[in-house]
mmCIF file of C-alpha atoms in Angstrom:
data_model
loop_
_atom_site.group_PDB
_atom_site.id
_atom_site.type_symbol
_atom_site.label_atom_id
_atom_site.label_comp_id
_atom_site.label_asym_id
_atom_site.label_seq_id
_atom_site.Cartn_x
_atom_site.Cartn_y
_atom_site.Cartn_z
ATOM 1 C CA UNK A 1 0.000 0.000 0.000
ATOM 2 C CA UNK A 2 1.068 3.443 0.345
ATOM 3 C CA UNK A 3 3.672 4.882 2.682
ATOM 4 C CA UNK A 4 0.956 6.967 3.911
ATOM 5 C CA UNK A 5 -1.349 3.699 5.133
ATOM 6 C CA UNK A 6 -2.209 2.790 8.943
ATOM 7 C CA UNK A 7 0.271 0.036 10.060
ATOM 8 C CA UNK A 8 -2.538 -3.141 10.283
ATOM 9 C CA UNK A 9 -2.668 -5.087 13.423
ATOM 10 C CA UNK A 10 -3.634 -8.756 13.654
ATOM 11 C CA UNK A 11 -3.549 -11.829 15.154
ATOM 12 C CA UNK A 12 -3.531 -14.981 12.841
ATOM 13 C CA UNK A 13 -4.654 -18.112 14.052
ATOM 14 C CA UNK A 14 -5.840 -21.650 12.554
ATOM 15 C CA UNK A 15 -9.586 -22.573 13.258
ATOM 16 C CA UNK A 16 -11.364 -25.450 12.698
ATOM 17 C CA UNK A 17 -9.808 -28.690 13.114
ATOM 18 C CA UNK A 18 -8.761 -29.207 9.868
ATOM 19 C CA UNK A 19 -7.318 -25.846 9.118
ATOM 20 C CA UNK A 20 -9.201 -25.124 6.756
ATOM 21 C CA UNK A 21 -9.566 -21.527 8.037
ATOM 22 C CA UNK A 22 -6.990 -18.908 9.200
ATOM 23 C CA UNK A 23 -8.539 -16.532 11.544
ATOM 24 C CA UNK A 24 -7.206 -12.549 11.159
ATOM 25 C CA UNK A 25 -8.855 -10.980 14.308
ATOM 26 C CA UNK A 26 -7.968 -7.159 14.495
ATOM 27 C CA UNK A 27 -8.373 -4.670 17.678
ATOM 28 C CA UNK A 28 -10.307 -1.561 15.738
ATOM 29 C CA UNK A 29 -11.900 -0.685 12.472
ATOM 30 C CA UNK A 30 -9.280 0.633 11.343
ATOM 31 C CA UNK A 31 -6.693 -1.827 11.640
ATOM 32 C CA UNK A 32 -9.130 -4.188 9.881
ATOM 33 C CA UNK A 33 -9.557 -1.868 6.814
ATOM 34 C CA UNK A 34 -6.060 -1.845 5.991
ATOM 35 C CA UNK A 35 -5.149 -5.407 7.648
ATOM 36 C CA UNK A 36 -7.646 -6.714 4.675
ATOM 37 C CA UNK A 37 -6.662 -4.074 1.915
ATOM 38 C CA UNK A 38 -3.340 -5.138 2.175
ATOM 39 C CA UNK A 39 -3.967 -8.990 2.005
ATOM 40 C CA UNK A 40 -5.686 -8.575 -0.644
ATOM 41 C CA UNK A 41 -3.530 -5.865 -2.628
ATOM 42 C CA UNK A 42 -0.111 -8.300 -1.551
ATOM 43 C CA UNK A 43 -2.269 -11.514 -3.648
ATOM 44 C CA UNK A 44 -3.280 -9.680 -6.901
ATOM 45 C CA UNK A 45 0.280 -8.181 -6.868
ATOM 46 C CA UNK A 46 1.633 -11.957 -6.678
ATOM 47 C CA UNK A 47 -0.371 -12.860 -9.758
ATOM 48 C CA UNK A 48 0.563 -10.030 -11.594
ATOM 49 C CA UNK A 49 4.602 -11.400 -11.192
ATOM 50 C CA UNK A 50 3.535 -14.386 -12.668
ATOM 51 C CA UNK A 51 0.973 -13.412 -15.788
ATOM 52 C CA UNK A 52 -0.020 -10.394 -17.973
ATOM 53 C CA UNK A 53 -3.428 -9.937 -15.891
ATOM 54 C CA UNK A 54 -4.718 -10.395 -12.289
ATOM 55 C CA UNK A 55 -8.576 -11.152 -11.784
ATOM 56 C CA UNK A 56 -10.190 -10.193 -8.749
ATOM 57 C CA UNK A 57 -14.012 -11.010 -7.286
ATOM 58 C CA UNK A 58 -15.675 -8.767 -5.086
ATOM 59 C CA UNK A 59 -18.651 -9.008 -3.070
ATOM 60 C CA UNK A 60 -21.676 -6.722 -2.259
ATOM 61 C CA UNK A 61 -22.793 -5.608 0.902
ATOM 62 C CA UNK A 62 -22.307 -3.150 3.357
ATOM 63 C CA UNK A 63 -19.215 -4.825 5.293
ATOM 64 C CA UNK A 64 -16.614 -4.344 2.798
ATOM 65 C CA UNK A 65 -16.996 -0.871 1.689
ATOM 66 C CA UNK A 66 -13.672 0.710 3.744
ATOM 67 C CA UNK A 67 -11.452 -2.223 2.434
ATOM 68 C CA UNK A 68 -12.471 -1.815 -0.893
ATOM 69 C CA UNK A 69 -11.733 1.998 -0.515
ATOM 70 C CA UNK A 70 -8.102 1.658 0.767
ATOM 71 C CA UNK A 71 -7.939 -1.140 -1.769
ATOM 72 C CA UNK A 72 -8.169 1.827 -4.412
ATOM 73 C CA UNK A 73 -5.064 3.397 -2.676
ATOM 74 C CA UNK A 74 -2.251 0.417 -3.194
ATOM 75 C CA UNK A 75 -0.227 1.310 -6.315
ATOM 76 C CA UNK A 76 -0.687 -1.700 -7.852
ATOM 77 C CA UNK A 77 -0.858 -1.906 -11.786
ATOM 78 C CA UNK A 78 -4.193 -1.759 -11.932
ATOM 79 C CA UNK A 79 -4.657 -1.101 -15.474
ATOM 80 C CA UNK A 80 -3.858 -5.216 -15.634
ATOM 81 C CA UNK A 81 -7.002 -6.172 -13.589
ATOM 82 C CA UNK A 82 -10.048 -7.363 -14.041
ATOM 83 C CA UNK A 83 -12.503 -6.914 -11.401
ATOM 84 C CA UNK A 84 -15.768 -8.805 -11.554
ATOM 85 C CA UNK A 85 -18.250 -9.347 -8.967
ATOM 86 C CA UNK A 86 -19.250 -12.361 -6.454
ATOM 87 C CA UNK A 87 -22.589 -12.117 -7.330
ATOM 88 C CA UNK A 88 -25.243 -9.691 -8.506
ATOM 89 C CA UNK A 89 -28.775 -8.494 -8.025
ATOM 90 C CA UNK A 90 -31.373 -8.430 -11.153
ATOM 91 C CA UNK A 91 -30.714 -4.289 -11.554
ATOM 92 C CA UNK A 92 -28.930 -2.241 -13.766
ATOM 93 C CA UNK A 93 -25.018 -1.421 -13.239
ATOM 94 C CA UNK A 94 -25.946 2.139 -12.082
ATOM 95 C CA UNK A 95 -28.671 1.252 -9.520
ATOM 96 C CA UNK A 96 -28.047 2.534 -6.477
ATOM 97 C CA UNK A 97 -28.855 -1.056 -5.093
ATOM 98 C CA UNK A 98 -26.634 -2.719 -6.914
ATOM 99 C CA UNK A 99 -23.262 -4.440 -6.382
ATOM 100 C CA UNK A 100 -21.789 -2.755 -9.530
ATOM 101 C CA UNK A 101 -22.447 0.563 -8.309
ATOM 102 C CA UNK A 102 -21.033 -0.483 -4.702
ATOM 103 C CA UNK A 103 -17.723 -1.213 -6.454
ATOM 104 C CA UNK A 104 -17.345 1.869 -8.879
ATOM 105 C CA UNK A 105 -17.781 4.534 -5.468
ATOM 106 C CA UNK A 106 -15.558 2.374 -3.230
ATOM 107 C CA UNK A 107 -12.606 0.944 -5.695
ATOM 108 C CA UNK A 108 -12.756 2.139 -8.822
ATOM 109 C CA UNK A 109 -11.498 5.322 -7.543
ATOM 110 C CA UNK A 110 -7.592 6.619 -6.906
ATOM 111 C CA UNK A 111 -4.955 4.118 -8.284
ATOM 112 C CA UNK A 112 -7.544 2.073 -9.252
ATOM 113 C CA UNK A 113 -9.475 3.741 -11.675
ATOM 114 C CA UNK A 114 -7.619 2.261 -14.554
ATOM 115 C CA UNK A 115 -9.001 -1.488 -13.235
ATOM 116 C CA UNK A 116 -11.342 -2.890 -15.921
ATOM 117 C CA UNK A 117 -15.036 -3.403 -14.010
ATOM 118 C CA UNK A 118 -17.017 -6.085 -15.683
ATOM 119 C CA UNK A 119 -20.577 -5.704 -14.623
ATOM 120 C CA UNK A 120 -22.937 -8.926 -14.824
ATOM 121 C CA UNK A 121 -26.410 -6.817 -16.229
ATOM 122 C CA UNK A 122 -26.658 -4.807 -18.786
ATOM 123 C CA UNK A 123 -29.491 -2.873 -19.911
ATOM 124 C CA UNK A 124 -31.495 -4.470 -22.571
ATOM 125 C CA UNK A 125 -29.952 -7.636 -21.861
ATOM 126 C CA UNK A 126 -32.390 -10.529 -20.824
ATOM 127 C CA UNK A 127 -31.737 -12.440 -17.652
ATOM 128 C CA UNK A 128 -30.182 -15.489 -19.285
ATOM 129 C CA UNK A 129 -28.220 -13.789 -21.173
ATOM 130 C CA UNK A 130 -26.386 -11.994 -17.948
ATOM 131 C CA UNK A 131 -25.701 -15.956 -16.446
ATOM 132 C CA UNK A 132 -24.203 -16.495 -20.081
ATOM 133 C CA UNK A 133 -21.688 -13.756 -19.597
ATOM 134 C CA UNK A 134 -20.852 -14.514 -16.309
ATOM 135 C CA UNK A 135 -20.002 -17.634 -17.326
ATOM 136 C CA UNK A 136 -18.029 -16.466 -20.069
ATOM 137 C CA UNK A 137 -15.727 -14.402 -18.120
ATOM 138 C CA UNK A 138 -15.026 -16.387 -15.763
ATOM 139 C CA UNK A 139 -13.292 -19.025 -17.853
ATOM 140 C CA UNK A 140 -10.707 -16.749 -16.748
ATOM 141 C CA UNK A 141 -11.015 -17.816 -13.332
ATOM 142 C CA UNK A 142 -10.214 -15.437 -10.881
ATOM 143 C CA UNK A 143 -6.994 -15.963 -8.820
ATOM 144 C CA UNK A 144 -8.220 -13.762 -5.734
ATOM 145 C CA UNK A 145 -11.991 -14.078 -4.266
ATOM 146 C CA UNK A 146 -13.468 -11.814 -1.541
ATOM 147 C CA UNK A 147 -16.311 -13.470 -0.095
ATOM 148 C CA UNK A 148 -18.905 -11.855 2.411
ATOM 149 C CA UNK A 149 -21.615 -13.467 4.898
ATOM 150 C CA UNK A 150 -24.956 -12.184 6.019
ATOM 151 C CA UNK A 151 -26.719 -12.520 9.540
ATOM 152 C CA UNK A 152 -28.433 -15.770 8.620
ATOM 153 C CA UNK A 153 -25.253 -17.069 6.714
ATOM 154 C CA UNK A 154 -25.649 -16.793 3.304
ATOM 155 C CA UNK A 155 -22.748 -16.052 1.360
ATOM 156 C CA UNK A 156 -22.894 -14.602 -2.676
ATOM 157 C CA UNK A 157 -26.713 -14.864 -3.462
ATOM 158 C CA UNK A 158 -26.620 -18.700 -2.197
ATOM 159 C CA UNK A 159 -28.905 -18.280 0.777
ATOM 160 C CA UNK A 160 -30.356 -20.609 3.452
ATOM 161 C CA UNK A 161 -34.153 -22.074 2.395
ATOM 162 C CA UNK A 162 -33.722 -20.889 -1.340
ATOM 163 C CA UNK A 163 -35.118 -22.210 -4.270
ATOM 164 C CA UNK A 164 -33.065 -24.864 -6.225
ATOM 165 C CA UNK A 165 -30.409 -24.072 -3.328
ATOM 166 C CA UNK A 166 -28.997 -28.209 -3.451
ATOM 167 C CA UNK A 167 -28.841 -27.218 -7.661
ATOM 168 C CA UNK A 168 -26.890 -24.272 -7.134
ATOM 169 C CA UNK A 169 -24.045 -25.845 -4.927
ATOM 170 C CA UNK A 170 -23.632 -28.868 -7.233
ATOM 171 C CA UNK A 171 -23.691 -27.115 -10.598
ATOM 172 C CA UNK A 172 -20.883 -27.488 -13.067
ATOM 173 C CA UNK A 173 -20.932 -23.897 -14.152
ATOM 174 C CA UNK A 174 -19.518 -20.837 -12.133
ATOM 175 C CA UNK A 175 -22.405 -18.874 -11.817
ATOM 176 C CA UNK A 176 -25.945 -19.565 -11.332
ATOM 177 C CA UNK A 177 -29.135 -17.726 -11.863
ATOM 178 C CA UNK A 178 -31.326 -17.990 -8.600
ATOM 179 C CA UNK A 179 -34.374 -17.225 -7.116
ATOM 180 C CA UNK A 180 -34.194 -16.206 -3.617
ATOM 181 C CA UNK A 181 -37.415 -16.423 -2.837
ATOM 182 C CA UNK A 182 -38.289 -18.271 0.486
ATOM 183 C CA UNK A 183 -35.273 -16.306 2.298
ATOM 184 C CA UNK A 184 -35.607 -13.531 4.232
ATOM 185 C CA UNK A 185 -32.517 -12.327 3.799
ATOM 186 C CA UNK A 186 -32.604 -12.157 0.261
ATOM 187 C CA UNK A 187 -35.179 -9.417 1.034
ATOM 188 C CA UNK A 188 -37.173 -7.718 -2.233
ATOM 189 C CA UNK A 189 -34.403 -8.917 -4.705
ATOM 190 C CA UNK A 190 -35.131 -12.502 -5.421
ATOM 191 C CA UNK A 191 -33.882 -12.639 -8.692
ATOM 192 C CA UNK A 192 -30.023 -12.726 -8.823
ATOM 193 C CA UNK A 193 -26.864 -14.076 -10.377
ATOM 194 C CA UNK A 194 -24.581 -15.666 -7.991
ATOM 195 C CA UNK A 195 -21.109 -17.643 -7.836
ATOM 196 C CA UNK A 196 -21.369 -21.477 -6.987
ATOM 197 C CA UNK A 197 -18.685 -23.564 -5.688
ATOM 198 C CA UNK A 198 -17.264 -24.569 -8.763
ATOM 199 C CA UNK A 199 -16.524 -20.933 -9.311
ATOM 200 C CA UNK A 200 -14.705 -20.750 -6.109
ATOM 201 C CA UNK A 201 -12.754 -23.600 -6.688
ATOM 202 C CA UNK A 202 -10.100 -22.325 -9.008
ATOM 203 C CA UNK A 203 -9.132 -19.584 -6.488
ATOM 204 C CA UNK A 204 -5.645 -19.660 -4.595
ATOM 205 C CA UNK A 205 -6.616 -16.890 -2.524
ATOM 206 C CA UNK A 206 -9.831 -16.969 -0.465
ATOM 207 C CA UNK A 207 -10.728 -13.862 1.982
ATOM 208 C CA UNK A 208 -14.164 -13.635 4.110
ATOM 209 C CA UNK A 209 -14.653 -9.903 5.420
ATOM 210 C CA UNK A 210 -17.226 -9.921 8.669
ATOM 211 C CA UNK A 211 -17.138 -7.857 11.582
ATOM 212 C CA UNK A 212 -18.887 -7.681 15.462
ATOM 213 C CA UNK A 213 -19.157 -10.737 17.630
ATOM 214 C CA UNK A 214 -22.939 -11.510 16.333
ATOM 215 C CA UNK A 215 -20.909 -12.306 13.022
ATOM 216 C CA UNK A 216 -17.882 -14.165 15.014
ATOM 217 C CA UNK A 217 -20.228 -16.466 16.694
ATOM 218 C CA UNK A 218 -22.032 -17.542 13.698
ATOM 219 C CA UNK A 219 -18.714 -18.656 11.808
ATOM 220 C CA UNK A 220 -17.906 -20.849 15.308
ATOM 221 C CA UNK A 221 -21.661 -22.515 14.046
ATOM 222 C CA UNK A 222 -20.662 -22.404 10.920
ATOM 223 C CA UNK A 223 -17.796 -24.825 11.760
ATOM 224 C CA UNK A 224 -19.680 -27.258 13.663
ATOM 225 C CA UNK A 225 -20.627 -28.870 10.389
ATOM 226 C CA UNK A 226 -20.163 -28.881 6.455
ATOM 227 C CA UNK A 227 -23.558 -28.850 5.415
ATOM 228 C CA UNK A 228 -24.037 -25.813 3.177
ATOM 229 C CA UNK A 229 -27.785 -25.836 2.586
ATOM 230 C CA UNK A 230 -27.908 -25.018 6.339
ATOM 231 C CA UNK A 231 -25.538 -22.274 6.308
ATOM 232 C CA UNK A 232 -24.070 -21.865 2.217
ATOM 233 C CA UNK A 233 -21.273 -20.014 3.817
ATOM 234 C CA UNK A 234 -20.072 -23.192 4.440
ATOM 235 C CA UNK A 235 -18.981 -23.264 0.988
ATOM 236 C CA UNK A 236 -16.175 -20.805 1.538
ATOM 237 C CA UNK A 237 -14.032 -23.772 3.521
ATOM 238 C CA UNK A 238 -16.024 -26.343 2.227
ATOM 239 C CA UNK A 239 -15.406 -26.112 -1.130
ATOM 240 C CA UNK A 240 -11.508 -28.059 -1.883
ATOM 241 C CA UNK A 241 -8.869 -25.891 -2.530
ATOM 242 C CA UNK A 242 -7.189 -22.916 -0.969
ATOM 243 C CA UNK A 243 -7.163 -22.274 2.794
ATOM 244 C CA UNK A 244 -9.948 -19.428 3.665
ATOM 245 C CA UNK A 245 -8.491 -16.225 5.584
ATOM 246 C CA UNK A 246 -11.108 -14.860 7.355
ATOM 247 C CA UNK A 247 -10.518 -10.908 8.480
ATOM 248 C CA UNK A 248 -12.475 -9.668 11.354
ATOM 249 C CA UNK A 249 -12.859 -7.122 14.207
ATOM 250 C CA UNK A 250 -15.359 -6.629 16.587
#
């Protein structure tokens, strides 16, 4: 990052007894902001030593807005990576709502202005059509994933008592169209696009953002068993491949 950034504080510790996850746990904020910026900044920088272009996948949400925002500060060559998103809601780019529009105020901003946004709607575009191109891109798969998880643990748009949940965790494909109808927490955007394990997979770096202890004591549940349609945050350690680093504060 730059000279200029907050030294980050944080303890790192294995949990679960598989170590599976790496726990981050950070005294303030602050030191969590920039504890997470820089992980994530340090892992696209890795990848772009090693190829022409870095992809990164961001989540929605109101957690990660502050990471993503000192995110925009590293001087990283950002004019080599693609940004795409976790997982989106049936609106337009530019809808205030909307993941897309989350990303372009928080990160596409400073440094990172020349990063290239892919958005997953377009308008005029039919709903199929947006799964297509998610689906497209992503046989590119992205080298750095930033996962998020709500109150009642859903992660992406894969949430607990949705339809076709048990079809969206097996599919083949990366992303999924869903209908998150029958979970609250999907609240009045049911229609969505949304990562699935298999998109995960390919990762090497995983990173869950959550912060306050309601949040720390639902990942301890969350580790008391692997089954996803309970919780699909599960999927974040679940799914084989790299370890997940989870970054939180209270």
């Amino acid at each position: 990052m730059t000279p200029a950034s907050p030294p980050a504080f944080g303890i790192a510790r294995g949990i679960g007894d598989d170590g599976r996850m790496q726990l981050h746990a950070y005294e303030s904020a602050t030191q969590w902001t920039w504890g997470a910026a820089i992980a994530i900044s340090s892992a696209i920088a890795r990848d772009l030593e090693q190829k022409p272009r870095a992809r990164l996948l961001l989540s929605g949400g109101k957690t990660p807005g502050p990471v993503y925002a000192a995110l925009s500060k590293s001087p990283l060559a950002w004019d080599r990576v693609d940004v795409a998103l976790v997982d989106e809601r049936w609106l337009l780019p530019d809808d205030p709502d909307s993941n897309a529009r989350l990303l372009r105020e928080t990160l596409i901003q400073n440094k990172a202005q020349k990063a290239r946004l892919e958005t997953i709607t377009r308008a005029g575009r039919p709903f199929d059509e947006a799964v297509s191109t998610a689906n497209l891109h992503a046989r590119q798969p992205a080298g750095v994933v930033v996962l998020g998880m709500g109150d009642d643990g859903h992660t992406a748009s894969l949430f607990p008592g949705m339809i076709d949940l048990e079809s969206a965790l097996a599919s083949a494909s990366p992303y999924v169209g869903v209908d998150a109808g029958g979970s609250p927490g999907a609240g009045t955007w049911q229609r969505r696009v949304s990562l699935t394990p298999a998109g995960l997979a390919p990762a090497h770096t995983r990173i869950l953002l959550i912060r306050g202890e309601k949040k720390r004591a639902l990942l301890d549940r969350l580790l008391q068993s692997d089954d996803a349609t309970e919780f699909p945050a599960r999927i974040a350690f679940t799914t084989p491949g790299a370890t997940l680093h989870v970054h939180w504060c209270p």
